[in-house]
Coordinates of C-alpha atoms in Angstrom, one line a residue:
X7 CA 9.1 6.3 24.5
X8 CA 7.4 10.1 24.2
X9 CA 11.7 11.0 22.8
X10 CA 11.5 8.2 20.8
X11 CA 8.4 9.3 19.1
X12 CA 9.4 12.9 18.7
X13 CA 12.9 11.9 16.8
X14 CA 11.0 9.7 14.4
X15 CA 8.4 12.6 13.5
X16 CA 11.5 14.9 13.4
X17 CA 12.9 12.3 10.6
X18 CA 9.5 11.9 8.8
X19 CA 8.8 15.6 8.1
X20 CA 11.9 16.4 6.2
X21 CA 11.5 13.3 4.1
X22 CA 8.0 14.1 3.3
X23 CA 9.3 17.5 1.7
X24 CA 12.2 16.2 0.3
X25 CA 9.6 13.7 -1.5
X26 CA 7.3 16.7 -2.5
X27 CA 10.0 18.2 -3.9
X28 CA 11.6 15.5 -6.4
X29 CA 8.4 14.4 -7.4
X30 CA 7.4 18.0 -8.6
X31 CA 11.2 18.4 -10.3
X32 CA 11.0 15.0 -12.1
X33 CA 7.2 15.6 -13.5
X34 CA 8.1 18.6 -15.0
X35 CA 11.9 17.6 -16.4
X36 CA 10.0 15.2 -18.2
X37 CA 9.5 16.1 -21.8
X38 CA 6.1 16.8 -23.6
X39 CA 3.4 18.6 -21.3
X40 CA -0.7 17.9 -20.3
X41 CA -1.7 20.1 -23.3
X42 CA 1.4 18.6 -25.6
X43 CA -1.0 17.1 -28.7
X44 CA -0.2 15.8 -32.1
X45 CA -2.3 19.0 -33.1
X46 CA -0.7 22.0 -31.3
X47 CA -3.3 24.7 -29.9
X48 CA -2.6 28.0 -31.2
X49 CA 0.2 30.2 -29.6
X50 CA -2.1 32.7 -27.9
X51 CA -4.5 30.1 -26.3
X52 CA -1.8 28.2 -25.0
X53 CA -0.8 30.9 -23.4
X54 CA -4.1 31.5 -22.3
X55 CA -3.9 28.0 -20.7
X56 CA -0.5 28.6 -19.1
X57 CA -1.5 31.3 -17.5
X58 CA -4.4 29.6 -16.3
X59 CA -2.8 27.0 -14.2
X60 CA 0.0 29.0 -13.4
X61 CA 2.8 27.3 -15.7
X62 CA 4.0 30.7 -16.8
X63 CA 5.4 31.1 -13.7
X64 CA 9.2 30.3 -13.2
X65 CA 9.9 26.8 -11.8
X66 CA 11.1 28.1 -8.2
X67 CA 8.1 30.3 -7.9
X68 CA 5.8 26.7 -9.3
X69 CA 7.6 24.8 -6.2
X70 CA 7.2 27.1 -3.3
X71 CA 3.2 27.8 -4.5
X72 CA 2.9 23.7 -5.3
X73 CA 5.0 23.3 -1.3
X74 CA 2.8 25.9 0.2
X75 CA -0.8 24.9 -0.8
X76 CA 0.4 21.5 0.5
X77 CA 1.5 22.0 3.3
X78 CA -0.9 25.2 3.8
X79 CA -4.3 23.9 2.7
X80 CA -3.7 20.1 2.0
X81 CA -4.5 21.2 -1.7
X82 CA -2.8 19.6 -4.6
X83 CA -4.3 22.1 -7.2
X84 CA -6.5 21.4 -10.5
X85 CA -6.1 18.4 -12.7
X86 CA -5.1 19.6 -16.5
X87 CA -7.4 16.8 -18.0
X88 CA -10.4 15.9 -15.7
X89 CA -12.4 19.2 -16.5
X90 CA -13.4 21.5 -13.9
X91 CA -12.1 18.7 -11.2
X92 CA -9.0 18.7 -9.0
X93 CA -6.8 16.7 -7.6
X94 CA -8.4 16.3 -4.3
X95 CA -11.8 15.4 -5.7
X96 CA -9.6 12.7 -8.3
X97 CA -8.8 11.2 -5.1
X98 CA -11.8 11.6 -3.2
X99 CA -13.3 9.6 -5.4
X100 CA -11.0 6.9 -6.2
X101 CA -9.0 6.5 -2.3
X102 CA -12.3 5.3 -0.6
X103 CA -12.5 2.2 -3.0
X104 CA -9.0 0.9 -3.2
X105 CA -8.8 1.8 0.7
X106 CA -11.9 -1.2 1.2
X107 CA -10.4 -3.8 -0.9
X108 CA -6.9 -2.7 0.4
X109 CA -8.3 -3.2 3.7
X110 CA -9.6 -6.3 3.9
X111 CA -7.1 -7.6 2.3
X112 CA -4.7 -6.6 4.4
X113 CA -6.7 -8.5 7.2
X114 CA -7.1 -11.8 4.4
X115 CA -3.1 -11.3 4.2
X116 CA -2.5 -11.2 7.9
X117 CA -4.8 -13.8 9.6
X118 CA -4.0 -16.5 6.5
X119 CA -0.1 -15.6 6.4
X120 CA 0.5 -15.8 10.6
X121 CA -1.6 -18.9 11.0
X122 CA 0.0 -20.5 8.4
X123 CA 3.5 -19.7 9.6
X124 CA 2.9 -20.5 12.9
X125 CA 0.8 -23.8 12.5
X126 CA 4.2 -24.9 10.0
X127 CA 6.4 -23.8 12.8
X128 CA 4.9 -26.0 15.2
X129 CA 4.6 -28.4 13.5
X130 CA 7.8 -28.7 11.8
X131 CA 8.6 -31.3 9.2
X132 CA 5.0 -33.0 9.8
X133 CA 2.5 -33.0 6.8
X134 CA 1.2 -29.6 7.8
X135 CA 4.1 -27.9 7.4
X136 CA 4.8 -29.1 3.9
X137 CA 1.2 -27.9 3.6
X138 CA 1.6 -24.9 4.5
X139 CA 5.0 -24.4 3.0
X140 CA 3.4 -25.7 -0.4
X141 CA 0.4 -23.2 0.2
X142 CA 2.9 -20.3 0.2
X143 CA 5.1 -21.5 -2.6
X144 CA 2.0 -21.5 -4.7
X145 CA 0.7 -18.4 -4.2
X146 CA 4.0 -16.8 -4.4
X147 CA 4.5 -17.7 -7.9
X148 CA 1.1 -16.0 -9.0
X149 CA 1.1 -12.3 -8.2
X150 CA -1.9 -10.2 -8.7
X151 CA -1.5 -10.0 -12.5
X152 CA -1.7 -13.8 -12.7
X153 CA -4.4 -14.2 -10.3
X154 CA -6.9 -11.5 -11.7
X155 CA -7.4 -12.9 -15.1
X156 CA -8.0 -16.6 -13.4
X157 CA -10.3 -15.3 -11.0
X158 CA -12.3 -13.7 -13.8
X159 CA -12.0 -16.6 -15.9
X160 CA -13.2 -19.1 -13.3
X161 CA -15.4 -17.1 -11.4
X162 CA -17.2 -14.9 -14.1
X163 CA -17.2 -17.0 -17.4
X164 CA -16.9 -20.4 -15.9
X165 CA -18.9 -20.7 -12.7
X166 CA -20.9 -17.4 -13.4
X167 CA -21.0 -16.7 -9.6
X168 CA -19.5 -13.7 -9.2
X169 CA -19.6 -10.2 -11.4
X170 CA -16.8 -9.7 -13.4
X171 CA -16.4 -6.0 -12.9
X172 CA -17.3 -3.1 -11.5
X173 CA -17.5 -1.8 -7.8
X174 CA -21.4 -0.8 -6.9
X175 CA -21.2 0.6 -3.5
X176 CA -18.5 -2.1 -2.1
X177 CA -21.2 -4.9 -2.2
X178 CA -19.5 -8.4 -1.0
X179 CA -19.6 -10.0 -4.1
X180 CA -17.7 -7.0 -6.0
X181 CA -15.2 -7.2 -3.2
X182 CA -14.3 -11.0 -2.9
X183 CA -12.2 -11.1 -6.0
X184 CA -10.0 -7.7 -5.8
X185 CA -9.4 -8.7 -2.1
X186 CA -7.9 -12.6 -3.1
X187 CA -6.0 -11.5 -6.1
X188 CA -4.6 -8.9 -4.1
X189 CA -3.8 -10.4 -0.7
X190 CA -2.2 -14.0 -2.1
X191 CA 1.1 -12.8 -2.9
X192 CA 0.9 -10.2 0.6
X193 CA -0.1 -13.8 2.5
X194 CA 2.7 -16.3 1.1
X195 CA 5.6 -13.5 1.8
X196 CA 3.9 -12.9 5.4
X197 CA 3.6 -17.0 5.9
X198 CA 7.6 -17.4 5.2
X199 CA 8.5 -15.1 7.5
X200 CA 6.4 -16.0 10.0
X201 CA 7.5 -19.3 9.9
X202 CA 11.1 -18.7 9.9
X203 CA 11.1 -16.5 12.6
X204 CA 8.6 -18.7 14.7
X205 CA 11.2 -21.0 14.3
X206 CA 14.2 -19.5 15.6
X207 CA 12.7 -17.9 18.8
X208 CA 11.0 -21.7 19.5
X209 CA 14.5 -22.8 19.5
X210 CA 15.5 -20.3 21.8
X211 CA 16.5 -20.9 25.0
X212 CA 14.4 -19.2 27.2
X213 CA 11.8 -21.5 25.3
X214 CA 13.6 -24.6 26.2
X215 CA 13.6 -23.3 30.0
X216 CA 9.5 -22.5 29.4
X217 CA 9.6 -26.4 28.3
X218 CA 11.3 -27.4 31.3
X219 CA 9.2 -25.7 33.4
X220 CA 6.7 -27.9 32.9
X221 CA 4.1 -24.7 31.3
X222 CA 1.6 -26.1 28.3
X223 CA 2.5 -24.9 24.6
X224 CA -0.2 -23.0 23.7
X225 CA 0.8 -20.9 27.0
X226 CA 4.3 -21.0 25.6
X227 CA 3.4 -19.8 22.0
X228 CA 0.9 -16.9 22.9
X229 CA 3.0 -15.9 26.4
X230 CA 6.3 -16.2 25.1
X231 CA 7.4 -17.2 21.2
X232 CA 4.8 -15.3 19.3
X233 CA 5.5 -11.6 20.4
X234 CA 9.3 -11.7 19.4
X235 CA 8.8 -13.8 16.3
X236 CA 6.4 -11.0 15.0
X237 CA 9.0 -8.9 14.7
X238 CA 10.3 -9.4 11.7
X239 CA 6.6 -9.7 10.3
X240 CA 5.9 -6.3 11.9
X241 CA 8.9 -4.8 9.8
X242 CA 7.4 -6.1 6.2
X243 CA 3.9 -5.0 7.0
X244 CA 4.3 -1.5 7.0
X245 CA 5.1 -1.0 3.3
X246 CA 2.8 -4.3 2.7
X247 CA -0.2 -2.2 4.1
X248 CA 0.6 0.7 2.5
X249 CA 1.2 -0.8 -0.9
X250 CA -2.6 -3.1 -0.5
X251 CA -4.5 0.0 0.8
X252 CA -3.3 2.4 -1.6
X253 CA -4.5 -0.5 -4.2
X254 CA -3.0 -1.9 -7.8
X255 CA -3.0 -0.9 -11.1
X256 CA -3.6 -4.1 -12.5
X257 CA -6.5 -5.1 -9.5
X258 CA -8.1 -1.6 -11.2
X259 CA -7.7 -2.5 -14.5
X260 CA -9.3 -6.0 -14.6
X261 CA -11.9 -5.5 -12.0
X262 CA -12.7 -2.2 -13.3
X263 CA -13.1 -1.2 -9.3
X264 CA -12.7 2.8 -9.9
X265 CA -9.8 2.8 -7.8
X266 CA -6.5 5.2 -7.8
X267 CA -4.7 2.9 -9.7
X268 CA -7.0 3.5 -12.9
X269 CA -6.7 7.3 -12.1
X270 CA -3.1 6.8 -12.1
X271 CA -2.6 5.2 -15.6
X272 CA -4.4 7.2 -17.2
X273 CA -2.7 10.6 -15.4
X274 CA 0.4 9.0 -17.1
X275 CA -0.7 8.1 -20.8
X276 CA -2.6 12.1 -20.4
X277 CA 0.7 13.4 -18.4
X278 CA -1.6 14.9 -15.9
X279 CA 1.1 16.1 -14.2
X280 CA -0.6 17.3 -11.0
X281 CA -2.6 13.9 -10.3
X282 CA 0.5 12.1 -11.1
X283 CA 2.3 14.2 -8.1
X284 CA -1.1 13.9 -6.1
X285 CA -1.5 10.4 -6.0
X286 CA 2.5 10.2 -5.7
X287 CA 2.8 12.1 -2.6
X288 CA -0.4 10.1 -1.1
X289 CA 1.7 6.7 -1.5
X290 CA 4.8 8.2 0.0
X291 CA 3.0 10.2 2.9
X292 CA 1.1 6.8 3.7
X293 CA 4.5 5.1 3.5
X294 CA 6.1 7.1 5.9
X295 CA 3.7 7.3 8.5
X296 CA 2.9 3.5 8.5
X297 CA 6.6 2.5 8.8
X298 CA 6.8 5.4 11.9
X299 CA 4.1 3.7 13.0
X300 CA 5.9 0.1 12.9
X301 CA 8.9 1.8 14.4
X302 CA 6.7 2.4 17.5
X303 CA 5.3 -0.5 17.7
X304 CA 8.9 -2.3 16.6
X305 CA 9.9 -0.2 20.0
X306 CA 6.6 -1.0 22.1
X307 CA 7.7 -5.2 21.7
X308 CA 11.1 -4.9 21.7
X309 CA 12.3 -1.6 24.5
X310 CA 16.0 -2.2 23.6
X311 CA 15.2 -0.6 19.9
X312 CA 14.1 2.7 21.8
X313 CA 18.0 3.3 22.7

């Protein structure tokens, strides 16, 4: 297992340059700059500015200073709109609030999704499984950007029982709506597969020899079927997680939560390059160590993937 580890890591570190280093070429083959405006600054205070951040510099000499502070001092240098900020307070201040309502998402997506898929499983071709399967169906055909603006229409102008915006603090009532339109789609993909998979290993053999043994179900489903048929579940939920906790653009934009996601659209419409990269490089570090993470796990359920 300890080998097993090690050669993953080994894997993960290249990547995680390789990713550093095509996100800092594509930012800056883009054209236009941060201080490109329809009214150019003059020609010695843009140098002036250049010089400032270090622009002036050739491009290999940008990459191994942007690759060093990195890797060096975790510092993703200053942003070139947000005055005397940088990157690393950008995302101080926005990672915390998308990290809660990623969070408890995650955890809405997870315990609705599995029970759904295994109570359908189960009971296959009864009224709860149609249920269930309806359910899923239904909230896989409205994604975040449908459910948002119906939320705030039912919720906020209709009902007038929850706020229609704003974050203050991470108060429950802020929380509920980011966290439903966020998780539905996560919980209807994680509710398929469970069920599919449930079914397969309940049709297995060594099931049918559980069966015949005379043991009770539930035994049979917590013992036996539900730590193989998780799985494939286990394989979707490391880029699931890291796509919820790292938040949504459109959950920020309607809910005005003061998450990432709103730093990140307007980082593009300002090309502020550096919190574009930042917040890029966040996403695929988080990626890559959630799906090592699933890999051990994967290899923790199932020893055969260890060789």
């Amino acid at each position: 297992m300890f080998s097993f580890i090690v050669r993953r890591i080994a894997v993960a570190i290249p990547t995680l340059l390789i990713l550093i280093l095509i996100s800092f070429v594509l930012m800056f083959a883009a054209p236009g700059g941060p201080f490109t405006n329809e009214r150019p600054l003059p020609e010695a205070v843009m140098n002036n500015v250049m010089e400032r951040y270090g622009l002036d510099d050739p491009y290999p000499v940008q990459m191994f200073n942007y690759v060093k502070n990195i890797v060096l001092h975790f510092d993703f240098g200053p942003s070139f709109q947000y005055r005397d900020r940088t990157v690393n307070d950008v995302i101080a201040q926005g990672f915390p609030v998308t990290l809660t309502y990623g969070f408890w998402s995650f955890v809405v997506a997870i315990g609705v999704g599995v029970s759904l898929g295994v109570a359908a499983a189960i009971r296959h071709n009864s009224w709860l499984d149609y249920l269930a399967v309806g359910i899923s169906i239904g909230a896989q055909v409205l994604p975040n950007f449908v459910m948002a603006p119906i939320l705030l229409l039912v919720f906020t102008l209709w009902l007038g029982w929850l706020p229609g915006g704003g974050w203050n603090g991470g108060q429950w009532n802020y929380v509920i709506m980011p966290v439903i339109a966020l998780s539905t789609s996560y919980m209807a993909s994680i509710a398929r597969i469970t069920r599919s998979s449930m079914l397969e290993v309940l049709n297995s053999g060594f099931i049918r020899t559980a069966k015949a043994k005379g043991l009770p179900m539930r035994r049979i489903i917590w013992r036996h079927a539900l730590k193989p048929a998780m799985l494939p579940v286990l394989s979707y939920l490391g880029p699931a997680f890291v796509a919820m906790i790292t938040g949504s653009v459109v959950v920020d934009v309607y809910f005005s939560t003061g998450g990432i996601g709103q730093f990140f659209v307007n980082s593009a419409f300002n090309r502020d390059y550096s919190v574009i990269m930042g917040i890029t490089i966040l996403v695929g570090a988080l990626t890559i160590l959630f799906n090592l993470l699933v890999d051990i796990a994967y290899a923790w359920i199932d020893p055969k993937i260890r060789y």
